[in-house]
Every structure is written in C-alpha cells, then in structure tokens.
C-alpha cells in the first residue's frame, strides 16, 4: 500500500497511525523547506531514521550524541562492530560497554527526538512506499522498534 499527500490536508500523526494500524513495513519520506527525512517501519513500528543516503541514524552516532565515550574509543568500537553480525544492542553488551537494554533506550530516545522534529515541518509532503526499507538509507543493525503511539504522544 503506497500513499502520499500534503501535511496539512492530513497530519503526520494520522499518517503514522495508519501505518501502525495496518502493521505496514516500508519507508515514509517527508520533504519540506526544512529538509528531508526518512522513517523506516516494520510491522507498523518505527525502526530507523535517516536524512538521506549515508546519513542514517546509526549506533555509532547514538554513542557520539548520547554518551561521554572518547572519540578514539568510539572509533575502535565501531571498527570491531563492522566485523560482527550482531545488532548494536547485542554487540555493546558482548563488549561489556553497556547492557543491551540501556543501549536500546538511548537509541529509542534519539529515534524519538529525530522523528518528533519532523512533526513540526509544515508545509511538507510525504510519501509512504511499502516493502523492505533500503539499507542504503537505514542502519539495519540498530536493533530497536519504536511504538508509533508513544511517538505520537511526544
């Protein structure tokens, strides 16, 4: 199910509610004079955020923004992460950096903050395309799912 429209004629909260109610998987692209953003969905839950190709919200960015980790330690951690197939939450727990649930909470906070910002973009256009979200736009290893209802309540 693909659909598109103008923010104003329909609010982004209604768009997200539709995606959640129908348990859709796909990508929501929002454009305005303030920028572009992409949100990925799986089974109606938000699982990723991006500002474009190569600009995905990543585990490395979450550490940079939400912790006091030193840059050289973050670089070393990111290099180790590239050699594993574990999700970020599983990886950081296996490395003894933090508990997986603590990382998930950091990731959900950052995902929420980025997604909520887009709610205030007006005028804006949106387009939802169903199907598997592109790994060129999103970090497949982020390992979090954000309930749309909690996002809309923000």
Tab-separated table of C-alpha atoms in Angstrom:
chain	number	residue	atom	x	y	z
A	1	UNK	CA	0.000	0.000	0.000
A	2	UNK	CA	1.708	3.193	-1.187
A	3	UNK	CA	0.250	6.617	-0.468
A	4	UNK	CA	1.301	10.247	-0.489
A	5	UNK	CA	-0.019	13.687	0.317
A	6	UNK	CA	0.469	17.118	1.812
A	7	UNK	CA	0.951	17.745	5.513
A	8	UNK	CA	-1.964	19.948	6.428
A	9	UNK	CA	-4.553	18.037	4.427
A	10	UNK	CA	-3.575	15.112	6.649
A	11	UNK	CA	-1.269	15.343	9.663
A	12	UNK	CA	1.818	13.191	10.087
A	13	UNK	CA	0.302	11.748	13.281
A	14	UNK	CA	-2.583	10.420	11.147
A	15	UNK	CA	-0.144	9.020	8.585
A	16	UNK	CA	1.830	7.215	11.290
A	17	UNK	CA	-1.401	5.984	12.873
A	18	UNK	CA	-2.445	4.499	9.529
A	19	UNK	CA	0.924	2.763	9.136
A	20	UNK	CA	0.702	1.356	12.678
A	21	UNK	CA	-2.966	0.305	12.421
A	22	UNK	CA	-2.226	-1.631	9.243
A	23	UNK	CA	1.080	-3.055	10.570
A	24	UNK	CA	2.866	-1.844	7.462
A	25	UNK	CA	6.514	-2.255	6.561
A	26	UNK	CA	8.135	0.356	4.381
A	27	UNK	CA	9.604	3.834	4.184
A	28	UNK	CA	7.997	7.202	4.875
A	29	UNK	CA	9.756	10.078	3.079
A	30	UNK	CA	8.972	13.607	4.278
A	31	UNK	CA	10.173	16.714	2.440
A	32	UNK	CA	9.851	20.381	3.319
A	33	UNK	CA	11.838	23.587	3.087
A	34	UNK	CA	13.418	22.467	6.389
A	35	UNK	CA	14.911	19.341	4.847
A	36	UNK	CA	14.246	15.723	4.043
A	37	UNK	CA	13.775	12.789	6.381
A	38	UNK	CA	13.045	9.105	6.012
A	39	UNK	CA	11.479	6.844	8.632
A	40	UNK	CA	11.557	3.064	8.257
A	41	UNK	CA	8.787	0.841	9.561
A	42	UNK	CA	8.397	-2.839	10.288
A	43	UNK	CA	5.039	-4.271	11.377
A	44	UNK	CA	3.838	-0.695	11.951
A	45	UNK	CA	6.666	0.245	14.345
A	46	UNK	CA	9.373	2.825	13.614
A	47	UNK	CA	12.758	1.155	13.343
A	48	UNK	CA	15.004	3.712	11.679
A	49	UNK	CA	15.604	7.341	10.781
A	50	UNK	CA	17.687	8.901	8.025
A	51	UNK	CA	18.450	12.279	6.476
A	52	UNK	CA	19.481	10.600	3.199
A	53	UNK	CA	21.837	8.032	1.712
A	54	UNK	CA	24.762	7.581	4.058
A	55	UNK	CA	23.068	9.736	6.720
A	56	UNK	CA	21.250	7.082	8.741
A	57	UNK	CA	20.852	7.274	12.477
A	58	UNK	CA	23.457	4.685	13.486
A	59	UNK	CA	24.688	3.035	16.639
A	60	UNK	CA	27.938	4.956	16.294
A	61	UNK	CA	26.043	8.272	16.093
A	62	UNK	CA	23.963	7.330	19.136
A	63	UNK	CA	27.125	6.728	21.166
A	64	UNK	CA	28.571	10.015	19.955
A	65	UNK	CA	25.438	12.008	20.831
A	66	UNK	CA	24.234	10.235	23.965
A	67	UNK	CA	27.337	9.104	25.862
A	68	UNK	CA	30.636	10.536	27.072
A	69	UNK	CA	32.702	7.947	25.163
A	70	UNK	CA	36.036	9.244	23.918
A	71	UNK	CA	36.371	9.637	20.149
A	72	UNK	CA	39.241	7.130	19.899
A	73	UNK	CA	37.283	4.575	21.942
A	74	UNK	CA	34.248	5.087	19.715
A	75	UNK	CA	36.381	4.606	16.588
A	76	UNK	CA	37.787	1.343	17.979
A	77	UNK	CA	34.306	0.152	18.954
A	78	UNK	CA	32.911	0.975	15.501
A	79	UNK	CA	35.749	-0.948	13.808
A	80	UNK	CA	35.020	-4.008	15.970
A	81	UNK	CA	31.293	-3.685	15.223
A	82	UNK	CA	31.946	-3.873	11.465
A	83	UNK	CA	33.455	-7.330	11.963
A	84	UNK	CA	30.327	-8.806	13.552
A	85	UNK	CA	26.776	-9.589	12.512
A	86	UNK	CA	25.356	-8.703	15.927
A	87	UNK	CA	22.907	-5.834	16.324
A	88	UNK	CA	24.226	-2.785	18.169
A	89	UNK	CA	22.459	-3.719	21.437
A	90	UNK	CA	23.855	-7.277	21.353
A	91	UNK	CA	27.309	-6.040	20.361
A	92	UNK	CA	27.725	-3.421	23.099
A	93	UNK	CA	26.592	-5.897	25.738
A	94	UNK	CA	29.018	-8.572	24.443
A	95	UNK	CA	31.824	-5.978	24.565
A	96	UNK	CA	30.937	-5.071	28.165
A	97	UNK	CA	30.269	-1.432	27.209
A	98	UNK	CA	26.689	-1.358	28.484
A	99	UNK	CA	23.630	-3.550	28.805
A	100	UNK	CA	21.661	-4.133	25.601
A	101	UNK	CA	18.530	-2.617	27.159
A	102	UNK	CA	20.443	0.544	28.112
A	103	UNK	CA	21.608	0.942	24.512
A	104	UNK	CA	18.073	0.310	23.226
A	105	UNK	CA	16.806	3.097	25.485
A	106	UNK	CA	19.457	5.516	24.176
A	107	UNK	CA	18.547	4.546	20.609
A	108	UNK	CA	14.817	4.959	21.220
A	109	UNK	CA	15.400	8.389	22.762
A	110	UNK	CA	17.439	9.544	19.761
A	111	UNK	CA	14.995	7.994	17.281
A	112	UNK	CA	12.084	9.711	19.054
A	113	UNK	CA	13.833	13.085	19.099
A	114	UNK	CA	14.588	12.940	15.371
A	115	UNK	CA	11.132	11.705	14.390
A	116	UNK	CA	9.269	14.240	16.546
A	117	UNK	CA	11.203	17.092	14.909
A	118	UNK	CA	9.668	16.113	11.552
A	119	UNK	CA	6.156	16.520	13.018
A	120	UNK	CA	6.720	20.284	13.076
A	121	UNK	CA	7.642	20.565	9.416
A	122	UNK	CA	4.925	22.446	7.554
A	123	UNK	CA	4.283	22.845	4.796
A	124	UNK	CA	5.587	19.420	3.849
A	125	UNK	CA	4.905	16.492	1.556
A	126	UNK	CA	5.020	12.832	2.454
A	127	UNK	CA	5.162	9.563	0.578
A	128	UNK	CA	4.963	6.069	2.033
A	129	UNK	CA	6.336	3.192	-0.023
A	130	UNK	CA	5.698	-0.304	1.259
A	131	UNK	CA	8.301	-3.031	1.265
A	132	UNK	CA	11.644	-3.650	2.877
A	133	UNK	CA	13.366	-0.347	3.744
A	134	UNK	CA	16.650	0.301	1.922
A	135	UNK	CA	19.892	-0.495	3.746
A	136	UNK	CA	21.377	2.468	1.841
A	137	UNK	CA	19.144	4.738	3.924
A	138	UNK	CA	18.951	2.923	7.264
A	139	UNK	CA	21.229	1.130	9.711
A	140	UNK	CA	19.891	-2.450	9.728
A	141	UNK	CA	21.719	-3.210	12.985
A	142	UNK	CA	20.153	-0.502	15.155
A	143	UNK	CA	18.047	-3.160	16.880
A	144	UNK	CA	15.152	-1.034	18.163
A	145	UNK	CA	11.447	-0.713	17.433
A	146	UNK	CA	9.539	2.381	18.492
A	147	UNK	CA	5.801	2.117	19.039
A	148	UNK	CA	4.010	4.747	16.930
A	149	UNK	CA	1.553	5.550	19.724
A	150	UNK	CA	4.370	6.546	22.077
A	151	UNK	CA	5.894	8.673	19.323
A	152	UNK	CA	2.626	10.482	18.610
A	153	UNK	CA	2.171	11.144	22.344
A	154	UNK	CA	5.505	13.020	22.429
